[in-house]
Short mmCIF file of C-alpha atoms in Angstrom, two decimals:
data_model
loop_
_atom_site.label_atom_id
_atom_site.label_comp_id
_atom_site.label_asym_id
_atom_site.label_seq_id
_atom_site.Cartn_x
_atom_site.Cartn_y
_atom_site.Cartn_z
CA MET A 28 -0.12 -0.11 -0.48
CA ALA A 29 1.25 3.36 -1.26
CA GLY A 30 2.30 6.01 1.55
CA GLY A 31 -0.05 8.98 2.41
CA ALA A 32 -0.62 11.48 -0.42
CA VAL A 33 -0.68 15.64 1.11
CA ALA A 34 -2.23 18.15 -1.18
CA LEU A 35 -2.10 21.76 0.38
CA THR A 36 -4.85 24.61 0.07
CA ALA A 37 -4.81 28.32 1.29
CA VAL A 38 -7.73 29.71 2.11
CA ALA A 39 -8.10 33.21 1.85
CA VAL A 40 -11.14 35.63 2.83
CA ALA A 41 -12.36 37.60 0.16
CA GLY A 42 -13.29 41.49 0.73
CA LEU A 43 -17.25 41.58 0.00
CA LEU A 44 -16.69 44.99 -2.25
CA THR A 45 -13.61 45.90 -3.64
CA THR A 46 -10.87 44.84 -1.25
CA ALA A 47 -9.30 41.29 -0.12
CA PRO A 48 -7.94 41.21 3.00
CA VAL A 49 -4.96 38.74 3.73
CA ALA A 50 -5.54 35.78 5.27
CA THR A 51 -3.33 33.04 7.15
CA ALA A 52 -5.16 30.64 7.52
CA ALA A 53 -4.70 27.46 5.69
CA THR A 54 -5.91 24.08 4.89
CA THR A 55 -3.80 20.69 4.35
CA THR A 56 -5.59 17.79 3.19
CA PHE A 57 -3.53 14.19 4.43
CA THR A 58 -4.62 10.71 3.20
CA PRO A 59 -3.85 7.71 5.59
CA VAL A 60 -0.64 6.39 6.46
CA ALA A 61 -2.32 2.52 7.10
CA ASP A 62 -6.40 1.52 7.62
CA THR A 63 -7.68 -1.35 7.60
CA TYR A 64 -10.45 -3.61 9.84
CA VAL A 65 -10.70 -6.55 11.65
CA GLN A 66 -13.23 -9.63 12.03
CA ASP A 67 -14.27 -11.44 15.04
CA SER A 68 -15.51 -14.78 12.76
CA THR A 69 -12.19 -14.40 10.68
CA PRO A 70 -9.92 -13.47 13.78
CA SER A 71 -6.73 -14.73 11.83
CA THR A 72 -7.72 -12.47 8.55
CA ASN A 73 -5.87 -9.55 8.09
CA TYR A 74 -7.91 -7.11 5.64
CA GLY A 75 -5.14 -4.43 4.89
CA THR A 76 -5.18 -4.76 1.06
CA SER A 77 -8.73 -3.99 0.83
CA THR A 78 -10.29 -1.09 -1.07
CA GLN A 79 -12.88 -0.69 2.32
CA PHE A 80 -13.04 -0.83 5.30
CA VAL A 81 -16.11 -1.65 7.38
CA VAL A 82 -17.87 -1.22 10.85
CA ASP A 83 -20.49 -3.65 12.21
CA ASN A 84 -21.57 -5.92 14.96
CA SER A 85 -22.52 -8.73 13.04
CA PRO A 86 -20.34 -10.12 12.60
CA VAL A 87 -18.21 -7.65 14.69
CA ARG A 88 -16.12 -5.60 12.22
CA GLN A 89 -13.72 -2.89 13.78
CA SER A 90 -11.70 -0.40 11.78
CA PHE A 91 -8.34 1.34 12.17
CA LEU A 92 -7.29 4.43 10.62
CA LYS A 93 -3.74 5.84 11.16
CA PHE A 94 -2.42 9.29 10.07
CA THR A 95 1.13 11.08 10.27
CA VAL A 96 0.75 15.20 10.30
CA SER A 97 4.02 16.81 9.45
CA GLY A 98 4.92 20.30 8.25
CA VAL A 99 2.40 22.30 10.31
CA THR A 100 4.25 25.08 11.58
CA ASP A 101 0.79 27.32 12.84
CA PRO A 102 -1.38 26.31 15.41
CA VAL A 103 -4.37 23.66 14.77
CA THR A 104 -7.50 25.65 15.04
CA ASN A 105 -9.76 22.97 13.46
CA ALA A 106 -9.06 18.85 12.23
CA LYS A 107 -11.96 16.85 10.21
CA LEU A 108 -11.98 13.45 9.23
CA ARG A 109 -13.69 12.84 6.09
CA ILE A 110 -14.72 9.30 4.90
CA ARG A 111 -16.97 8.13 1.90
CA THR A 112 -19.56 5.41 2.22
CA VAL A 113 -19.52 2.86 -0.88
CA SER A 114 -22.35 1.63 -3.43
CA GLY A 115 -23.14 -1.48 -0.63
CA ASN A 116 -24.58 0.93 1.73
CA ASN A 117 -28.59 1.56 2.25
CA GLY A 118 -30.14 4.37 4.13
CA SER A 119 -30.46 2.29 7.26
CA SER A 120 -26.65 1.46 7.68
CA ASN A 121 -25.18 2.43 10.78
CA GLY A 122 -22.34 4.70 10.11
CA GLY A 123 -20.25 4.20 13.58
CA THR A 124 -18.73 5.31 16.40
CA PHE A 125 -14.99 6.82 16.01
CA LYS A 126 -12.71 7.25 18.94
CA ALA A 127 -9.44 8.25 19.61
CA MET A 128 -6.75 5.89 20.33
CA THR A 129 -3.09 5.66 22.18
CA ASP A 130 -1.60 2.87 19.86
CA THR A 131 0.22 4.16 17.09
CA THR A 132 2.19 1.70 16.38
CA TRP A 133 -0.07 -1.46 14.45
CA SER A 134 0.37 -2.76 11.36
CA GLU A 135 -1.68 -2.12 8.27
CA THR A 136 -0.84 -6.10 7.02
CA GLY A 137 -0.27 -7.34 10.10
CA THR A 138 -3.35 -6.61 12.12
CA THR A 139 -5.75 -8.80 12.69
CA TRP A 140 -8.49 -9.64 15.46
CA ASN A 141 -6.30 -11.65 17.45
CA ASN A 142 -3.90 -8.99 17.91
CA LYS A 143 -5.87 -5.58 16.98
CA PRO A 144 -5.19 -2.50 18.97
CA ALA A 145 -7.61 -0.76 21.88
CA ILE A 146 -9.86 1.95 21.03
CA ASP A 147 -9.26 3.40 24.10
CA GLY A 148 -9.62 6.95 23.79
CA SER A 149 -12.59 9.47 23.75
CA THR A 150 -15.12 9.72 21.34
CA LEU A 151 -14.83 11.92 18.62
CA GLY A 152 -18.14 11.30 16.65
CA THR A 153 -21.02 9.46 15.84
CA LEU A 154 -22.59 8.72 12.59
CA GLY A 155 -26.01 8.23 12.24
CA SER A 156 -27.53 6.36 9.53
CA VAL A 157 -25.51 6.77 6.34
CA VAL A 158 -26.28 6.29 2.48
CA LYS A 159 -24.24 5.12 -0.19
CA ASN A 160 -21.46 7.10 -1.98
CA THR A 161 -21.89 10.02 0.20
CA TRP A 162 -18.87 11.92 1.98
CA TYR A 163 -18.95 11.94 5.66
CA GLU A 164 -17.01 14.16 8.53
CA ILE A 165 -16.19 13.87 11.70
CA ASP A 166 -14.50 16.46 13.80
CA VAL A 167 -11.37 15.39 15.90
CA THR A 168 -10.13 18.42 16.99
CA SER A 169 -9.47 17.07 19.92
CA LEU A 170 -6.97 14.37 18.87
CA VAL A 171 -4.99 16.44 16.09
CA THR A 172 -3.08 18.90 17.52
CA GLY A 173 -0.27 19.36 15.52
CA ASN A 174 2.57 17.35 14.07
CA GLY A 175 2.50 13.42 14.63
CA THR A 176 1.01 10.44 14.03
CA PHE A 177 -2.61 9.68 14.79
CA SER A 178 -4.94 6.84 15.47
CA ILE A 179 -8.66 6.80 14.98
CA GLY A 180 -10.73 3.30 15.77
CA ALA A 181 -14.15 3.08 14.74
CA THR A 182 -16.99 1.02 15.71
CA SER A 183 -20.79 -0.11 15.17
CA PRO A 184 -23.26 -1.58 17.66
CA ASN A 185 -25.69 -2.11 14.88
CA SER A 186 -25.83 -5.29 12.71
CA ASP A 187 -26.71 -2.79 9.88
CA GLY A 188 -23.42 -1.79 9.99
CA ALA A 189 -21.41 0.88 6.93
CA TYR A 190 -18.83 0.02 4.90
CA TYR A 191 -16.27 3.03 3.69
CA ASP A 192 -13.35 3.74 0.87
CA SER A 193 -10.23 2.69 2.24
CA ARG A 194 -7.14 4.47 0.62
CA GLU A 195 -6.39 1.62 -1.72
CA SER A 196 -9.73 2.74 -3.15
CA GLY A 197 -7.60 5.78 -5.17
CA ALA A 198 -9.72 9.15 -4.82
CA ASP A 199 -11.93 8.36 -2.70
CA ALA A 200 -9.68 7.24 0.08
CA PRO A 201 -10.47 8.81 3.91
CA GLN A 202 -9.52 12.73 4.66
CA LEU A 203 -7.72 13.94 7.44
CA VAL A 204 -8.44 17.98 6.58
CA ILE A 205 -6.55 20.31 9.32
CA THR A 206 -7.07 24.43 9.21
CA THR A 207 -4.50 26.47 10.77
CA GLY A 208 -3.27 29.48 11.65
CA THR A 209 -6.55 32.56 12.41
CA THR A 210 -8.54 34.05 9.17
CA PRO A 211 -9.86 37.33 9.50
CA PRO A 212 -13.42 38.13 9.91
CA PRO A 213 -14.69 38.68 6.26
CA THR A 214 -15.09 42.52 5.35
CA THR A 215 -18.54 43.76 5.58
CA THR A 216 -20.71 46.97 5.24
CA PRO A 217 -21.32 47.87 8.91
CA PRO A 218 -25.19 48.95 8.62
CA PRO A 219 -26.37 52.44 9.95
CA SER A 220 -26.98 52.60 14.03
CA GLY A 221 -30.55 51.28 14.19
CA ASP A 222 -30.92 49.62 11.43
CA PRO A 223 -31.68 46.32 11.55
CA VAL A 224 -30.22 43.44 9.23
CA LEU A 225 -31.91 40.34 7.93
CA VAL A 226 -29.25 37.82 6.78
CA GLY A 227 -29.06 34.13 5.72
CA ALA A 228 -29.64 31.04 2.95
CA GLY A 229 -31.42 27.81 1.86
CA ASP A 230 -30.02 24.34 1.35
CA ILE A 231 -27.92 24.45 4.37
CA ALA A 232 -26.74 21.45 6.47
CA ASN A 233 -25.63 17.89 4.95
CA SER A 234 -22.31 15.89 5.89
CA GLY A 235 -20.44 18.37 3.63
CA THR A 236 -18.21 21.49 4.75
CA GLY A 237 -20.36 24.15 3.19
CA ASP A 238 -22.55 24.59 5.70
CA THR A 239 -19.30 25.17 8.22
CA ALA A 240 -18.20 27.19 5.86
CA THR A 241 -21.68 29.41 5.76
CA ALA A 242 -22.14 29.57 9.54
CA ASN A 243 -18.66 30.92 10.15
CA LEU A 244 -19.87 34.17 8.19
CA LEU A 245 -22.90 34.29 10.35
CA ASP A 246 -20.20 34.09 13.73
CA ASN A 247 -19.72 37.95 12.04
CA ILE A 248 -23.02 39.23 10.71
CA PRO A 249 -25.35 40.62 13.62
CA GLY A 250 -29.29 40.45 13.22
CA THR A 251 -31.69 37.97 12.16
CA VAL A 252 -30.86 34.88 10.23
CA PHE A 253 -33.35 33.40 7.66
CA THR A 254 -33.37 30.24 6.24
CA ALA A 255 -34.81 29.43 2.78
CA GLY A 256 -35.59 25.61 3.30
CA ASP A 257 -34.20 22.20 3.05
CA ASN A 258 -32.39 22.97 6.63
CA ALA A 259 -31.13 19.76 7.42
CA TYR A 260 -30.49 17.09 4.80
CA ASP A 261 -31.37 14.50 3.12
CA SER A 262 -34.79 13.72 4.92
CA GLY A 263 -35.14 16.32 8.07
CA THR A 264 -34.59 13.71 10.52
CA ALA A 265 -33.94 14.93 14.35
CA THR A 266 -30.61 13.12 14.24
CA GLU A 267 -29.65 15.25 11.00
CA PHE A 268 -30.77 18.12 12.81
CA ALA A 269 -28.58 17.23 15.49
CA THR A 270 -25.46 15.76 13.58
CA TYR A 271 -25.57 18.28 11.02
CA TYR A 272 -27.73 21.54 11.42
CA ASP A 273 -27.22 22.08 15.34
CA PRO A 274 -23.07 22.07 15.34
CA THR A 275 -23.14 24.85 12.36
CA TRP A 276 -25.97 27.27 11.62
CA GLY A 277 -27.36 25.83 15.45
CA ARG A 278 -25.11 27.73 17.24
CA HIS A 279 -27.18 30.83 15.91
CA LYS A 280 -30.82 29.29 16.70
CA ALA A 281 -31.66 31.66 19.22
CA ARG A 282 -31.95 34.23 15.91
CA THR A 283 -33.35 32.44 13.33
CA ARG A 284 -36.53 32.54 12.06
CA PRO A 285 -36.87 29.88 9.34
CA ALA A 286 -38.63 28.45 6.67
CA PRO A 287 -39.39 24.73 5.54
CA GLY A 288 -38.36 23.12 2.31
CA ASN A 289 -38.90 19.70 1.12
CA HIS A 290 -36.18 17.80 1.94
CA ASP A 291 -37.35 19.16 5.85
CA TYR A 292 -40.86 17.53 4.84
CA ASN A 293 -39.22 13.94 3.60
CA THR A 294 -39.84 13.48 7.37
CA PRO A 295 -43.82 12.93 7.66
CA GLY A 296 -45.14 16.62 8.77
CA ALA A 297 -41.69 17.66 9.11
CA THR A 298 -41.78 17.27 12.82
CA GLY A 299 -37.67 16.85 12.85
CA TYR A 300 -38.10 20.55 11.33
CA TYR A 301 -40.92 21.51 14.32
CA ASP A 302 -39.53 20.21 17.11
CA TYR A 303 -35.93 21.33 16.73
CA PHE A 304 -37.28 25.40 15.76
CA GLY A 305 -40.08 24.97 18.02
CA ALA A 306 -41.69 28.42 18.63
CA ASN A 307 -39.03 30.49 16.00
CA ALA A 308 -40.97 28.41 13.53
CA GLY A 309 -44.16 30.44 14.31
CA PRO A 310 -47.69 28.56 15.12
CA SER A 311 -46.61 24.39 15.49
CA GLY A 312 -47.48 22.78 12.51
CA ARG A 313 -48.17 25.37 10.58
CA GLY A 314 -45.06 26.95 8.62
CA TYR A 315 -45.73 30.27 7.84
CA TYR A 316 -46.07 33.32 10.28
CA SER A 317 -44.70 36.94 10.61
CA TYR A 318 -43.38 39.74 12.13
CA ASP A 319 -41.61 43.12 12.10
CA LEU A 320 -37.88 44.28 11.74
CA GLY A 321 -37.73 48.07 12.19
CA ASP A 322 -39.61 49.50 9.23
CA TRP A 323 -39.84 45.87 7.45
CA HIS A 324 -42.69 43.39 7.63
CA VAL A 325 -41.27 39.99 7.17
CA VAL A 326 -42.87 37.20 6.95
CA SER A 327 -41.73 33.43 6.40
CA LEU A 328 -43.93 31.00 4.21
CA ASN A 329 -44.23 27.54 3.52
CA SER A 330 -44.29 26.06 0.14
CA GLU A 331 -44.79 22.46 0.75
CA VAL A 332 -48.30 22.84 1.74
CA ASN A 333 -51.65 24.30 -0.22
CA MET A 334 -50.47 27.80 -1.68
CA ALA A 335 -53.67 28.10 -3.87
CA VAL A 336 -56.29 30.99 -4.10
CA GLY A 337 -58.58 30.58 -0.93
CA SER A 338 -56.29 28.05 0.63
CA PRO A 339 -55.66 28.67 4.24
CA GLN A 340 -52.20 30.12 3.89
CA GLU A 341 -52.86 32.41 1.27
CA GLN A 342 -55.80 33.51 2.93
CA TRP A 343 -53.98 34.41 5.69
CA LEU A 344 -50.92 36.05 3.75
CA ARG A 345 -53.71 38.58 2.43
CA SER A 346 -55.05 39.14 5.88
CA ASP A 347 -51.81 39.58 7.35
CA LEU A 348 -49.91 41.69 4.86
CA ALA A 349 -53.39 44.06 4.93
CA ALA A 350 -53.20 44.31 8.23
CA SER A 351 -48.99 45.67 8.25
CA THR A 352 -48.47 49.18 8.80
CA LYS A 353 -45.10 48.75 8.10
CA PRO A 354 -43.93 50.52 5.02
CA CYS A 355 -41.75 47.61 3.54
CA THR A 356 -42.51 44.33 2.77
CA ILE A 357 -40.34 41.23 2.63
CA ALA A 358 -40.96 37.31 2.66
CA TYR A 359 -38.63 34.20 2.25
CA TRP A 360 -39.76 30.82 1.50
CA HIS A 361 -38.28 27.42 -0.36
CA LYS A 362 -39.38 27.04 -3.89
CA PRO A 363 -38.69 29.72 -6.42
CA ARG A 364 -41.37 31.30 -8.57
CA PHE A 365 -38.80 32.51 -10.72
CA THR A 366 -35.08 30.69 -11.14
CA SER A 367 -32.98 29.87 -14.15
CA GLY A 368 -31.59 26.60 -12.60
CA ALA A 369 -31.23 23.63 -14.07
CA ASN A 370 -32.24 21.26 -11.64
CA HIS A 371 -35.62 22.71 -10.40
CA ALA A 372 -37.74 24.88 -12.66
CA PRO A 373 -39.89 28.23 -11.78
CA ASP A 374 -42.81 26.87 -9.29
CA THR A 375 -46.05 28.18 -10.62
CA SER A 376 -47.73 26.84 -7.27
CA THR A 377 -46.06 30.03 -5.47
CA GLY A 378 -47.94 32.35 -7.89
CA PRO A 379 -50.96 32.91 -5.87
CA LEU A 380 -48.06 34.06 -3.07
CA VAL A 381 -46.64 36.09 -5.00
CA GLN A 382 -49.67 37.79 -6.46
CA ALA A 383 -50.85 38.50 -2.97
CA LEU A 384 -47.65 39.90 -1.88
CA TYR A 385 -47.46 42.64 -5.56
CA ASP A 386 -51.21 43.36 -4.67
CA ASN A 387 -50.36 44.91 -1.05
CA ASN A 388 -46.86 46.28 -2.36
CA ALA A 389 -44.20 43.71 -1.09
CA ASP A 390 -40.54 44.64 -2.37
CA VAL A 391 -38.64 41.63 -2.44
CA ILE A 392 -38.80 37.64 -2.10
CA VAL A 393 -36.03 35.42 -1.19
CA ALA A 394 -36.01 31.45 -2.30
CA GLY A 395 -33.93 28.64 -2.10
CA HIS A 396 -34.22 24.91 -3.72
CA ASN A 397 -31.89 25.49 -6.47
CA HIS A 398 -28.65 25.64 -5.16
CA GLN A 399 -27.11 28.71 -6.04
CA TYR A 400 -27.35 32.43 -6.14
CA GLU A 401 -29.62 34.20 -8.97
CA ARG A 402 -30.72 37.95 -8.74
CA PHE A 403 -33.99 39.05 -10.76
CA ALA A 404 -35.01 42.93 -11.88
CA PRO A 405 -38.21 43.82 -9.95
CA MET A 406 -41.22 41.98 -11.63
CA ASN A 407 -44.71 41.46 -11.53
CA PRO A 408 -46.03 38.00 -10.89
CA SER A 409 -45.97 37.37 -14.71
CA GLY A 410 -42.10 37.91 -14.58
CA GLN A 411 -42.56 40.75 -17.02
CA LEU A 412 -39.83 43.79 -15.49
CA ASP A 413 -42.04 46.11 -13.49
CA THR A 414 -39.59 49.22 -11.98
CA THR A 415 -42.95 51.26 -10.41
CA ARG A 416 -44.47 48.01 -8.07
CA GLY A 417 -42.55 45.49 -9.09
CA ILE A 418 -40.95 42.76 -6.41
CA ARG A 419 -37.07 41.75 -6.70
CA HIS A 420 -36.75 38.02 -6.91
CA PHE A 421 -33.53 36.28 -5.42
CA VAL A 422 -32.64 32.56 -5.15
CA ALA A 423 -30.15 32.13 -2.15
CA GLY A 424 -29.72 28.34 -2.15
CA MET A 425 -26.39 28.35 -1.34
CA GLY A 426 -26.41 27.56 2.05
CA GLY A 427 -24.27 24.67 1.86
CA ALA A 428 -25.62 22.15 0.12
CA SER A 429 -23.52 21.22 -3.49
CA HIS A 430 -24.10 23.54 -6.39
CA TYR A 431 -26.56 23.10 -9.19
CA GLY A 432 -25.95 24.73 -12.62
CA PHE A 433 -28.00 27.18 -14.66
CA GLY A 434 -30.01 25.88 -17.54
CA THR A 435 -31.91 28.46 -19.62
CA ILE A 436 -31.46 32.30 -18.03
CA MET A 437 -34.85 33.97 -17.66
CA PRO A 438 -35.59 37.01 -18.92
CA ASN A 439 -34.85 40.07 -15.92
CA SER A 440 -31.91 37.92 -14.44
CA GLU A 441 -29.34 40.23 -13.53
CA ALA A 442 -26.78 38.33 -11.49
CA ARG A 443 -25.51 34.60 -11.07
CA ASN A 444 -23.19 32.76 -9.30
CA SER A 445 -23.00 28.82 -9.11
CA ASP A 446 -19.95 27.47 -7.34
CA SER A 447 -19.36 29.94 -4.17
CA PHE A 448 -21.23 29.34 -0.90
CA GLY A 449 -22.30 32.24 0.98
CA VAL A 450 -25.17 34.00 2.88
CA LEU A 451 -27.51 37.24 1.79
CA LYS A 452 -27.51 39.89 3.64
CA PHE A 453 -29.92 42.64 4.22
CA THR A 454 -29.84 45.88 5.77
CA LEU A 455 -33.36 47.35 6.01
CA HIS A 456 -33.28 51.38 6.35
CA ALA A 457 -36.48 53.21 6.63
CA GLY A 458 -37.66 53.45 3.42
CA SER A 459 -35.01 51.35 1.44
CA TYR A 460 -33.03 48.01 1.86
CA ASP A 461 -29.11 47.46 0.74
CA TRP A 462 -28.46 43.60 -0.53
CA GLN A 463 -25.22 41.81 -0.23
CA PHE A 464 -23.75 38.73 -1.16
CA VAL A 465 -21.52 37.61 1.31
CA PRO A 466 -19.33 34.54 0.13
CA GLU A 467 -17.25 32.14 1.79
CA ALA A 468 -13.75 32.10 2.82
CA GLY A 469 -11.51 32.00 -0.05
CA LYS A 470 -14.05 33.00 -3.00
CA THR A 471 -14.35 36.45 -4.54
CA TYR A 472 -17.64 36.45 -6.24
CA SER A 473 -19.74 39.79 -4.87
CA ASP A 474 -23.13 41.09 -5.74
CA SER A 475 -24.66 44.15 -3.88
CA GLY A 476 -26.79 46.98 -4.19
CA THR A 477 -29.71 49.48 -3.25
CA THR A 478 -33.24 49.66 -4.03
CA SER A 479 -36.01 52.27 -2.27
CA CYS A 480 -39.19 50.36 -1.41
CA HIS A 481 -42.49 51.32 -2.92
#
């Protein structure tokens, strides 16, 4: 088995308008110098040349990974183990528990069940159900503190265990991704005193690293956080909210006012979503509500339930807008009425909500669903340019899920990006608003502007 390969990538924080401050953070990716598994039913067999490693409880199979970290000169600020499931896994496969080990002397080609090292350290992380051909990650910062050799052991209490690519698999070998140094916070334009900020995105938390990047942006942006649906992949389960959303965007939960998406409703009744966000998601199980920020009325809607003319949601929206005394209005939900994305077509079923907002002189609509960023000029409900009463539409599906491409570009599409995670920040003035696409560290795409309210 070949020695571990090392790839080094510098990560910089891009300026949001015209400047790009120099960053001192860097990420280094290591592959294992050894990995193998052992099996209790074949106690004298070595599996060091296998293209996979396994965690299971029937038969009992335990796995071991060893990494050698070298060349690190700055303090380690974050370390993640990334592993990829193979095609044999299904949605009920248990991903296993990963622990630190004190023994780093074990041999890949000599380890068997009979002489296996002890998995005797602290728990680094536990994976719930895993699916095939997907990357998963475990935070191992407590173990990897700098240069040296580190061992990680994995077990599973479940008889339906998980299979992962080993280093013999080639491109899908396990990875140890280390971040060192410090990164200055993104340069953002501070709002004038007293002007509220609304910031967020849709299509957020999964097993990748995009949600971590966007949550880091929120750490440096004050204000109210919105979500535009698909908060936790793939099915919005309580486990997925706990595993993926809570460690990232979850640290801003107290100031978050979410909207649900279709993946949240993969769990019947979106119970994982409603149980996680509680009162912040509005009346229990309904999925639409409103609140005020300064001179703005803010409406969170639900594109996963009936939106037809005369439906409870449409009637509630019209009554809510008629009762508002605020001069400016912004609304957000998951499925976009207008989008140039290749994966999901414009959703005409949202039309009655758009019409109700237009009839009440709303200013901005934000959606997600397509994993990209797009900004439209102000339009009427038919998608025609309307510079007098038109609503400006944004697609902000860049919260962390893997990017989608663009198809046919729709009329009045003014800005697009499909390779940068980020958040969309609104500064809500008394008679206008500023918008700003804030990109993840290492990306330079930006989009910003100002528009008056109607």
